[in-house]
mmCIF file of C-alpha atoms in Angstrom:
data_model
loop_
_atom_site.group_PDB
_atom_site.id
_atom_site.type_symbol
_atom_site.label_atom_id
_atom_site.label_comp_id
_atom_site.label_asym_id
_atom_site.label_seq_id
_atom_site.Cartn_x
_atom_site.Cartn_y
_atom_site.Cartn_z
ATOM 1 C CA MET A 22 22.346 -29.800 -9.402
ATOM 2 C CA SER A 23 25.403 -27.505 -10.761
ATOM 3 C CA LEU A 24 24.611 -24.327 -12.336
ATOM 4 C CA THR A 25 26.092 -25.671 -15.603
ATOM 5 C CA ASN A 26 23.395 -28.170 -15.884
ATOM 6 C CA GLU A 27 20.443 -25.674 -15.337
ATOM 7 C CA ARG A 28 19.325 -22.789 -17.035
ATOM 8 C CA ALA A 29 18.951 -19.416 -14.813
ATOM 9 C CA LYS A 30 15.297 -18.882 -14.010
ATOM 10 C CA ARG A 31 13.432 -16.208 -15.683
ATOM 11 C CA VAL A 32 11.763 -13.329 -13.751
ATOM 12 C CA ALA A 33 9.701 -11.006 -15.377
ATOM 13 C CA LEU A 34 9.591 -7.521 -13.721
ATOM 14 C CA LEU A 35 6.063 -6.147 -14.522
ATOM 15 C CA TRP A 36 4.979 -2.580 -14.522
ATOM 16 C CA HIS A 37 2.309 -0.640 -16.381
ATOM 17 C CA GLY A 38 3.337 1.292 -19.709
ATOM 18 C CA ASP A 39 2.512 2.093 -22.991
ATOM 19 C CA ARG A 40 2.972 0.150 -26.509
ATOM 20 C CA VAL A 41 6.089 2.318 -27.075
ATOM 21 C CA THR A 42 7.639 1.386 -23.810
ATOM 22 C CA ARG A 43 7.179 -2.166 -24.049
ATOM 23 C CA GLY A 44 8.823 -2.224 -27.521
ATOM 24 C CA THR A 45 11.812 0.042 -26.480
ATOM 25 C CA VAL A 46 12.656 -0.256 -22.798
ATOM 26 C CA ARG A 47 15.761 -1.532 -21.333
ATOM 27 C CA LEU A 48 15.902 -2.785 -17.965
ATOM 28 C CA GLU A 49 19.369 -1.056 -17.293
ATOM 29 C CA ASP A 50 17.652 2.340 -17.879
ATOM 30 C CA HIS A 51 14.716 1.649 -15.818
ATOM 31 C CA ARG A 52 13.854 2.443 -12.158
ATOM 32 C CA LEU A 53 14.050 -1.340 -11.496
ATOM 33 C CA ALA A 54 17.612 -1.713 -12.768
ATOM 34 C CA ARG A 55 18.834 -2.370 -9.359
ATOM 35 C CA VAL A 56 16.298 -4.888 -8.618
ATOM 36 C CA ALA A 57 17.177 -6.242 -12.039
ATOM 37 C CA ASP A 58 21.054 -6.239 -10.695
ATOM 38 C CA SER A 59 20.387 -7.811 -7.552
ATOM 39 C CA LEU A 60 18.227 -10.818 -9.501
ATOM 40 C CA ARG A 61 21.446 -11.378 -11.823
ATOM 41 C CA THR A 62 23.535 -11.461 -8.583
ATOM 42 C CA VAL A 63 21.874 -14.356 -7.240
ATOM 43 C CA GLY A 64 22.125 -16.098 -10.745
ATOM 44 C CA LEU A 65 18.407 -15.488 -12.064
ATOM 45 C CA GLU A 66 17.518 -13.755 -15.156
ATOM 46 C CA PRO A 67 15.276 -10.743 -15.051
ATOM 47 C CA GLN A 68 13.366 -9.104 -18.298
ATOM 48 C CA ALA A 69 10.920 -6.509 -18.345
ATOM 49 C CA ALA A 70 7.368 -7.060 -18.814
ATOM 50 C CA VAL A 71 5.660 -3.915 -19.397
ATOM 51 C CA TYR A 72 1.790 -4.457 -19.058
ATOM 52 C CA ASN A 73 -1.236 -2.223 -20.270
ATOM 53 C CA ASP A 74 -4.783 -3.934 -20.819
ATOM 54 C CA ASP A 75 -4.574 -2.912 -24.365
ATOM 55 C CA PHE A 76 -2.163 -5.800 -24.810
ATOM 56 C CA ALA A 77 -2.984 -7.902 -22.319
ATOM 57 C CA ASP A 78 -3.118 -11.085 -24.005
ATOM 58 C CA GLU A 79 0.725 -10.457 -25.622
ATOM 59 C CA VAL A 80 1.649 -10.010 -21.888
ATOM 60 C CA HIS A 81 0.280 -13.236 -20.775
ATOM 61 C CA GLU A 82 1.919 -14.932 -23.391
ATOM 62 C CA GLN A 83 5.205 -13.572 -22.109
ATOM 63 C CA LEU A 84 4.549 -14.831 -18.720
ATOM 64 C CA LEU A 85 3.572 -18.429 -19.434
ATOM 65 C CA HIS A 86 7.558 -18.664 -20.300
ATOM 66 C CA VAL A 87 9.007 -17.107 -17.556
ATOM 67 C CA ASP A 88 9.543 -18.880 -13.641
ATOM 68 C CA GLY A 89 8.092 -15.989 -11.629
ATOM 69 C CA VAL A 90 6.467 -12.619 -11.638
ATOM 70 C CA LEU A 91 7.502 -9.649 -9.442
ATOM 71 C CA VAL A 92 4.760 -6.913 -9.975
ATOM 72 C CA TRP A 93 4.608 -3.015 -9.563
ATOM 73 C CA VAL A 94 1.296 -1.620 -10.558
ATOM 74 C CA ASN A 95 -0.857 0.524 -8.798
ATOM 75 C CA PRO A 96 -4.318 -0.101 -8.125
ATOM 76 C CA ILE A 97 -5.648 2.443 -10.328
ATOM 77 C CA GLU A 98 -3.763 3.328 -13.581
ATOM 78 C CA GLN A 99 -4.693 5.898 -16.216
ATOM 79 C CA ASP A 100 -8.202 5.736 -14.850
ATOM 80 C CA ARG A 101 -8.251 2.149 -14.852
ATOM 81 C CA SER A 102 -8.463 -0.721 -11.849
ATOM 82 C CA ARG A 103 -6.301 -3.561 -12.077
ATOM 83 C CA ALA A 104 -9.353 -6.148 -12.774
ATOM 84 C CA LYS A 105 -7.978 -7.348 -16.023
ATOM 85 C CA LEU A 106 -4.410 -7.760 -14.619
ATOM 86 C CA ASP A 107 -5.279 -9.194 -11.399
ATOM 87 C CA SER A 108 -7.150 -11.921 -13.539
ATOM 88 C CA LEU A 109 -4.362 -12.612 -15.655
ATOM 89 C CA LEU A 110 -1.942 -12.802 -12.731
ATOM 90 C CA ALA A 111 -4.238 -15.410 -11.108
ATOM 91 C CA GLU A 112 -4.583 -17.306 -14.044
ATOM 92 C CA VAL A 113 -0.861 -17.408 -14.476
ATOM 93 C CA ALA A 114 -0.347 -18.525 -11.346
ATOM 94 C CA GLY A 115 -2.673 -21.206 -11.661
ATOM 95 C CA GLN A 116 -0.365 -22.422 -14.236
ATOM 96 C CA GLY A 117 2.442 -22.929 -11.596
ATOM 97 C CA ILE A 118 4.164 -19.534 -12.373
ATOM 98 C CA PHE A 119 5.353 -17.851 -8.906
ATOM 99 C CA VAL A 120 3.313 -14.034 -8.751
ATOM 100 C CA SER A 121 4.069 -11.727 -6.274
ATOM 101 C CA ALA A 122 2.022 -10.130 -5.148
ATOM 102 C CA HIS A 123 -0.519 -12.744 -5.384
ATOM 103 C CA PRO A 124 -3.938 -11.004 -6.326
ATOM 104 C CA ASN A 125 -5.343 -12.974 -3.310
ATOM 105 C CA ALA A 126 -2.592 -11.682 -0.957
ATOM 106 C CA ILE A 127 -3.628 -8.298 -2.310
ATOM 107 C CA GLN A 128 -7.273 -8.561 -1.674
ATOM 108 C CA LYS A 129 -6.732 -9.722 1.857
ATOM 109 C CA MET A 130 -3.757 -7.157 2.914
ATOM 110 C CA GLY A 131 -3.738 -4.409 0.320
ATOM 111 C CA THR A 132 -7.293 -2.687 0.562
ATOM 112 C CA LYS A 133 -8.375 -0.553 3.459
ATOM 113 C CA GLU A 134 -10.448 -3.050 4.635
ATOM 114 C CA VAL A 135 -7.647 -4.522 6.528
ATOM 115 C CA LEU A 136 -8.071 -1.638 9.014
ATOM 116 C CA PHE A 137 -11.281 -2.810 9.738
ATOM 117 C CA ARG A 138 -10.431 -6.716 9.984
ATOM 118 C CA THR A 139 -7.541 -5.909 12.450
ATOM 119 C CA ARG A 140 -8.934 -3.045 14.206
ATOM 120 C CA HIS A 141 -8.802 -5.281 17.572
ATOM 121 C CA MET A 142 -5.237 -5.772 17.082
ATOM 122 C CA SER A 143 -2.935 -3.202 19.107
ATOM 123 C CA TRP A 144 -2.140 -1.216 16.016
ATOM 124 C CA GLY A 145 -6.078 -1.060 15.513
ATOM 125 C CA SER A 146 -7.974 2.366 15.813
ATOM 126 C CA ASP A 147 -11.596 3.496 15.720
ATOM 127 C CA VAL A 148 -12.783 2.086 12.284
ATOM 128 C CA HIS A 149 -15.940 1.778 10.395
ATOM 129 C CA VAL A 150 -17.490 0.430 6.894
ATOM 130 C CA TYR A 151 -19.733 1.869 5.076
ATOM 131 C CA PRO A 152 -21.081 -0.273 2.452
ATOM 132 C CA SER A 153 -22.724 2.481 0.282
ATOM 133 C CA PRO A 154 -23.536 5.988 -0.091
ATOM 134 C CA LYS A 155 -26.933 5.523 2.085
ATOM 135 C CA GLU A 156 -24.839 4.294 5.134
ATOM 136 C CA LEU A 157 -22.204 6.906 4.877
ATOM 137 C CA LYS A 158 -24.979 9.887 5.193
ATOM 138 C CA GLU A 159 -27.110 8.013 7.622
ATOM 139 C CA GLN A 160 -23.732 7.250 9.878
ATOM 140 C CA LEU A 161 -20.900 9.781 9.291
ATOM 141 C CA PRO A 162 -23.170 12.605 11.087
ATOM 142 C CA LEU A 163 -22.991 10.727 13.969
ATOM 143 C CA ARG A 164 -19.331 9.602 14.281
ATOM 144 C CA LEU A 165 -18.469 13.500 13.765
ATOM 145 C CA ALA A 166 -21.092 14.122 16.390
ATOM 146 C CA GLU A 167 -18.900 12.308 18.779
ATOM 147 C CA GLY A 168 -16.007 15.272 18.266
ATOM 148 C CA ARG A 169 -13.399 13.543 16.448
ATOM 149 C CA SER A 170 -12.478 14.249 12.656
ATOM 150 C CA ARG A 171 -12.852 11.013 10.425
ATOM 151 C CA VAL A 172 -10.543 9.950 7.383
ATOM 152 C CA LEU A 173 -12.707 8.231 4.804
ATOM 153 C CA LYS A 174 -10.663 6.038 2.340
ATOM 154 C CA GLN A 175 -11.966 4.249 -0.794
ATOM 155 C CA PHE A 176 -11.264 0.480 -0.824
ATOM 156 C CA ARG A 177 -8.206 0.373 -2.968
ATOM 157 C CA GLY A 178 -6.214 3.518 -4.151
ATOM 158 C CA HIS A 179 -2.792 4.728 -4.171
ATOM 159 C CA SER A 180 -1.229 8.384 -3.857
ATOM 160 C CA GLY A 181 -4.218 9.839 -1.377
ATOM 161 C CA HIS A 182 -6.638 9.360 -3.933
ATOM 162 C CA GLY A 183 -9.926 8.598 -2.576
ATOM 163 C CA ILE A 184 -9.097 9.657 1.156
ATOM 164 C CA TRP A 185 -10.497 12.484 2.572
ATOM 165 C CA LYS A 186 -10.489 13.965 6.192
ATOM 166 C CA VAL A 187 -13.702 15.300 7.165
ATOM 167 C CA SER A 188 -14.378 17.263 10.338
ATOM 168 C CA SER A 189 -17.716 19.076 11.385
ATOM 169 C CA TYR A 190 -18.656 22.742 10.501
ATOM 170 C CA PRO A 191 -19.125 24.421 13.978
ATOM 171 C CA SER A 192 -21.637 27.184 12.848
ATOM 172 C CA ASP A 193 -23.515 24.947 10.958
ATOM 173 C CA PRO A 194 -24.411 20.960 11.459
ATOM 174 C CA ARG A 195 -25.828 20.897 7.626
ATOM 175 C CA LEU A 196 -22.006 21.439 6.407
ATOM 176 C CA ILE A 197 -18.854 19.839 6.961
ATOM 177 C CA LYS A 198 -15.241 20.318 6.358
ATOM 178 C CA ALA A 199 -13.717 17.888 3.817
ATOM 179 C CA ARG A 200 -10.134 18.024 2.438
ATOM 180 C CA HIS A 201 -8.756 15.333 -0.124
ATOM 181 C CA ALA A 202 -5.425 13.788 0.708
ATOM 182 C CA SER A 203 -4.063 13.867 -3.284
ATOM 183 C CA ARG A 204 -1.091 16.543 -3.163
ATOM 184 C CA GLY A 205 -2.291 19.941 -3.662
ATOM 185 C CA SER A 206 -5.779 19.697 -2.034
ATOM 186 C CA VAL A 207 -7.221 22.336 -0.006
ATOM 187 C CA GLU A 208 -10.244 21.958 2.839
ATOM 188 C CA GLN A 209 -13.654 22.497 1.126
ATOM 189 C CA ILE A 210 -17.038 23.613 2.885
ATOM 190 C CA MET A 211 -19.884 21.571 1.732
ATOM 191 C CA SER A 212 -23.245 19.516 2.578
ATOM 192 C CA LEU A 213 -23.174 16.202 3.469
ATOM 193 C CA ASP A 214 -25.288 15.414 0.140
ATOM 194 C CA GLN A 215 -22.594 17.064 -1.932
ATOM 195 C CA PHE A 216 -19.551 14.937 0.034
ATOM 196 C CA SER A 217 -21.874 11.948 -0.586
ATOM 197 C CA ALA A 218 -22.211 12.564 -4.195
ATOM 198 C CA ALA A 219 -18.337 12.952 -4.416
ATOM 199 C CA CYS A 220 -17.933 9.673 -2.761
ATOM 200 C CA GLU A 221 -20.217 8.034 -5.123
ATOM 201 C CA PRO A 222 -17.433 6.660 -7.562
ATOM 202 C CA TYR A 223 -15.635 4.890 -4.819
ATOM 203 C CA PHE A 224 -18.554 2.654 -4.220
ATOM 204 C CA SER A 225 -18.363 1.350 -7.760
ATOM 205 C CA ASP A 226 -18.251 -2.637 -8.216
ATOM 206 C CA ALA A 227 -19.708 -2.978 -5.046
ATOM 207 C CA SER A 228 -16.555 -1.592 -3.037
ATOM 208 C CA PRO A 229 -16.975 -0.136 0.571
ATOM 209 C CA MET A 230 -15.333 3.062 2.118
ATOM 210 C CA VAL A 231 -13.542 2.932 5.119
ATOM 211 C CA ASP A 232 -13.942 5.442 7.983
ATOM 212 C CA GLN A 233 -10.938 5.751 10.591
ATOM 213 C CA ALA A 234 -10.463 8.173 13.120
ATOM 214 C CA TYR A 235 -8.342 11.054 12.590
ATOM 215 C CA GLN A 236 -4.808 10.517 14.434
ATOM 216 C CA GLU A 237 -3.882 13.788 16.312
ATOM 217 C CA ARG A 238 -0.391 13.199 16.233
ATOM 218 C CA LEU A 239 0.000 13.190 12.626
ATOM 219 C CA THR A 240 2.027 16.129 12.835
ATOM 220 C CA GLU A 241 5.016 13.889 14.243
ATOM 221 C CA GLY A 242 5.059 12.131 11.134
ATOM 222 C CA MET A 243 4.487 8.490 9.703
ATOM 223 C CA VAL A 244 6.977 5.518 9.761
ATOM 224 C CA ARG A 245 6.483 3.205 6.950
ATOM 225 C CA CYS A 246 7.938 -0.464 7.764
ATOM 226 C CA TYR A 247 9.532 -2.379 4.669
ATOM 227 C CA LEU A 248 9.192 -6.023 4.746
ATOM 228 C CA VAL A 249 10.387 -8.987 2.622
ATOM 229 C CA GLN A 250 7.983 -11.550 3.247
ATOM 230 C CA ASP A 251 8.096 -11.826 7.040
ATOM 231 C CA ARG A 252 11.459 -9.899 7.912
ATOM 232 C CA VAL A 253 11.640 -6.243 8.135
ATOM 233 C CA ALA A 254 14.217 -4.794 5.698
ATOM 234 C CA GLY A 255 14.024 -1.182 6.137
ATOM 235 C CA PHE A 256 12.036 1.977 7.099
ATOM 236 C CA GLY A 257 10.742 5.075 5.561
ATOM 237 C CA HIS A 258 9.913 8.329 7.910
ATOM 238 C CA GLN A 259 7.981 11.127 6.335
ATOM 239 C CA ALA A 260 7.662 14.231 8.680
ATOM 240 C CA ILE A 261 5.019 16.062 6.497
ATOM 241 C CA ASN A 262 2.462 13.773 4.843
ATOM 242 C CA ALA A 263 -0.820 13.937 3.547
ATOM 243 C CA LEU A 264 -3.806 15.905 5.674
ATOM 244 C CA PHE A 265 -1.226 17.572 7.683
ATOM 245 C CA PRO A 266 -2.845 20.511 9.207
ATOM 246 C CA SER A 267 -2.222 24.024 8.744
ATOM 247 C CA PRO A 268 -0.070 25.836 11.450
ATOM 248 C CA PRO A 269 -2.261 26.864 14.333
ATOM 249 C CA GLY A 270 -4.309 30.246 13.649
ATOM 250 C CA ALA A 271 -3.701 29.888 9.706
ATOM 251 C CA PRO A 272 -6.057 29.350 7.079
ATOM 252 C CA ALA A 273 -6.608 25.895 6.018
ATOM 253 C CA GLU A 274 -5.015 26.359 2.732
ATOM 254 C CA GLU A 275 -1.670 26.945 4.175
ATOM 255 C CA ALA A 276 -1.413 23.309 5.230
ATOM 256 C CA PRO A 277 2.105 22.412 4.029
ATOM 257 C CA GLN A 278 2.407 19.899 1.064
ATOM 258 C CA PRO A 279 3.912 16.575 1.712
ATOM 259 C CA GLY A 280 7.769 16.202 1.935
ATOM 260 C CA PRO A 281 10.307 13.555 1.084
ATOM 261 C CA ARG A 282 10.230 10.339 2.438
ATOM 262 C CA LEU A 283 14.038 9.568 4.012
ATOM 263 C CA TYR A 284 14.875 5.789 3.934
ATOM 264 C CA TYR A 285 16.845 3.833 6.723
ATOM 265 C CA PRO A 286 18.228 0.567 7.560
ATOM 266 C CA PRO A 287 16.382 -2.137 9.573
ATOM 267 C CA THR A 288 18.678 -1.728 12.253
ATOM 268 C CA LYS A 289 18.445 1.877 12.340
ATOM 269 C CA PRO A 290 18.146 2.448 16.671
ATOM 270 C CA GLU A 291 14.784 4.487 16.537
ATOM 271 C CA PHE A 292 12.824 2.079 14.706
ATOM 272 C CA GLN A 293 13.530 -0.835 16.802
ATOM 273 C CA ARG A 294 10.473 -0.949 19.156
ATOM 274 C CA ILE A 295 8.369 -1.177 15.679
ATOM 275 C CA ARG A 296 10.458 -3.816 14.203
ATOM 276 C CA ARG A 297 10.016 -5.886 17.056
ATOM 277 C CA LYS A 298 6.339 -5.315 17.405
ATOM 278 C CA MET A 299 6.226 -6.224 13.693
ATOM 279 C CA GLU A 300 8.298 -9.450 13.842
ATOM 280 C CA GLU A 301 7.164 -10.582 16.921
ATOM 281 C CA ASP A 302 3.783 -9.812 17.545
ATOM 282 C CA TRP A 303 1.846 -7.834 14.798
ATOM 283 C CA LEU A 304 2.441 -10.119 11.840
ATOM 284 C CA ALA A 305 1.555 -13.630 13.388
ATOM 285 C CA GLU A 306 -1.804 -12.092 14.619
ATOM 286 C CA MET A 307 -2.724 -10.254 11.290
ATOM 287 C CA LEU A 308 -1.816 -13.911 9.603
ATOM 288 C CA ARG A 309 -4.376 -15.319 11.984
ATOM 289 C CA THR A 310 -6.812 -12.590 11.429
ATOM 290 C CA LEU A 311 -6.820 -12.689 7.737
ATOM 291 C CA GLU A 312 -6.511 -16.475 7.753
ATOM 292 C CA MET A 313 -3.361 -16.252 5.622
ATOM 293 C CA ASP A 314 -0.286 -18.506 6.221
ATOM 294 C CA VAL A 315 3.416 -16.873 5.952
ATOM 295 C CA SER A 316 3.980 -18.350 2.681
ATOM 296 C CA ALA A 317 1.240 -16.231 1.097
ATOM 297 C CA LEU A 318 3.010 -13.061 2.179
ATOM 298 C CA PRO A 319 4.347 -10.686 -0.882
ATOM 299 C CA LEU A 320 8.039 -10.725 -1.071
ATOM 300 C CA LEU A 321 7.936 -7.238 -0.950
ATOM 301 C CA TRP A 322 5.338 -4.791 1.005
ATOM 302 C CA ASP A 323 5.212 -2.298 3.473
ATOM 303 C CA ALA A 324 2.965 -1.241 6.144
ATOM 304 C CA ASP A 325 2.452 2.692 7.291
ATOM 305 C CA PHE A 326 2.114 3.808 10.691
ATOM 306 C CA LEU A 327 0.991 6.939 12.498
ATOM 307 C CA PHE A 328 2.021 7.691 16.124
ATOM 308 C CA GLY A 329 -0.912 6.700 18.350
ATOM 309 C CA PRO A 330 -1.756 8.012 21.948
ATOM 310 C CA LYS A 331 1.411 7.265 24.507
ATOM 311 C CA ASP A 332 0.770 4.256 26.559
ATOM 312 C CA ALA A 333 0.863 4.160 30.443
ATOM 313 C CA ALA A 334 4.344 4.111 30.602
ATOM 314 C CA GLY A 335 4.800 6.978 28.489
ATOM 315 C CA GLU A 336 6.138 4.566 25.499
ATOM 316 C CA ASP A 337 4.764 5.347 21.892
ATOM 317 C CA THR A 338 1.791 3.399 20.185
ATOM 318 C CA TYR A 339 1.391 2.768 16.554
ATOM 319 C CA VAL A 340 -1.711 2.952 14.528
ATOM 320 C CA LEU A 341 -2.011 1.116 11.233
ATOM 321 C CA CYS A 342 -2.703 3.568 8.739
ATOM 322 C CA GLU A 343 -2.545 1.142 5.235
ATOM 323 C CA ILE A 344 -0.694 -1.702 3.774
ATOM 324 C CA ASN A 345 0.564 -1.487 0.364
ATOM 325 C CA VAL A 346 1.250 -4.612 -1.508
ATOM 326 C CA SER A 347 0.497 -3.795 -4.995
ATOM 327 C CA SER A 348 3.301 -1.415 -6.009
ATOM 328 C CA VAL A 349 6.005 -0.684 -3.352
ATOM 329 C CA TYR A 350 8.250 1.425 -4.872
ATOM 330 C CA PRO A 351 10.734 3.266 -3.944
ATOM 331 C CA PHE A 352 12.008 1.273 -0.945
ATOM 332 C CA PRO A 353 15.534 1.146 0.869
ATOM 333 C CA ASP A 354 18.453 -0.279 -0.800
ATOM 334 C CA ASP A 355 18.809 -2.472 1.974
ATOM 335 C CA ALA A 356 15.683 -4.764 0.768
ATOM 336 C CA LEU A 357 17.258 -5.362 -2.510
ATOM 337 C CA GLU A 358 19.643 -8.377 -1.521
ATOM 338 C CA PRO A 359 16.638 -9.976 0.678
ATOM 339 C CA LEU A 360 14.419 -9.644 -2.021
ATOM 340 C CA ALA A 361 16.652 -10.960 -4.326
ATOM 341 C CA MET A 362 17.270 -14.212 -2.302
ATOM 342 C CA ALA A 363 13.689 -14.504 -1.396
ATOM 343 C CA THR A 364 12.882 -14.612 -5.240
ATOM 344 C CA ARG A 365 15.687 -17.125 -5.735
ATOM 345 C CA ASP A 366 14.431 -19.406 -2.616
ATOM 346 C CA LYS A 367 10.544 -19.239 -4.228
ATOM 347 C CA LEU A 368 11.691 -20.272 -7.279
ATOM 348 C CA GLY A 369 13.816 -23.297 -5.827
ATOM 349 C CA TYR A 370 17.078 -22.316 -7.901
ATOM 350 C CA PHE A 371 19.167 -25.095 -6.270
#
């Protein structure tokens, strides 16, 4: 079919905002302007879809008149979860409109539980799940008694919210050292009861908390692997990230704050080992473990890796820290063209 006989497929770029923004925003002025330009380059027609629970019905009506939706909304926005939005997106997808990331994919890949479900993989680590504050209070001391710090993570969050590094307090077994991962946080000394109480909100809606062993090579930085569906589309590297320790001998409050993430193309030589692992090994194993088909992968997603212990040959190993699918931004420019082409292909343009 020729392009002259078929209208351009419409793609809504959806993000969270307020009523004023919905009424005035222009894609050309938004941070997603380059995404919109890339979509136009492959013959698609992007449009802004500013979302808020307060006018969800209006957005729902808009989405019923597009062919696809690309979503950038964090798990928590202005103290609200994505529950209402996810329900709306699932309903829209049920009408035959393409949605990425689909709420089902987010539930399987984009929560911290993926660390537990894939712990047997070569990217896995020592991971446990606490279904309730009761299990946390009972089992955390046993884990800390093994001598290794733990990182506790709420089921679904972003930007370090609900993530805590917890260590034993040497001179008093009734106390722990705890540091929240959000920017500007400092280490606190508290009782287990106090810490458990602080974590209670994370267990709302019957959500568990995930407990992962702290990785001692955190000081070597974190590598973020960006994918468009099943192909690596770029990398990010952050030298100083959340929970970075203070210098040896310095007070805990002198721990450096997270620095910028630097972005690289998928061909960057020092990241080729992790690229091969992802494309040739991890991805297929993850899909089997999560009982997903490759077609269900989000168009744009990323996986964060910390450096694990060196292997017998002295090569780096990698430990999965989290997978992000709800709102992947910013991302390398190298992913723009693959994202646009994958969107076009999903919509069956030709």
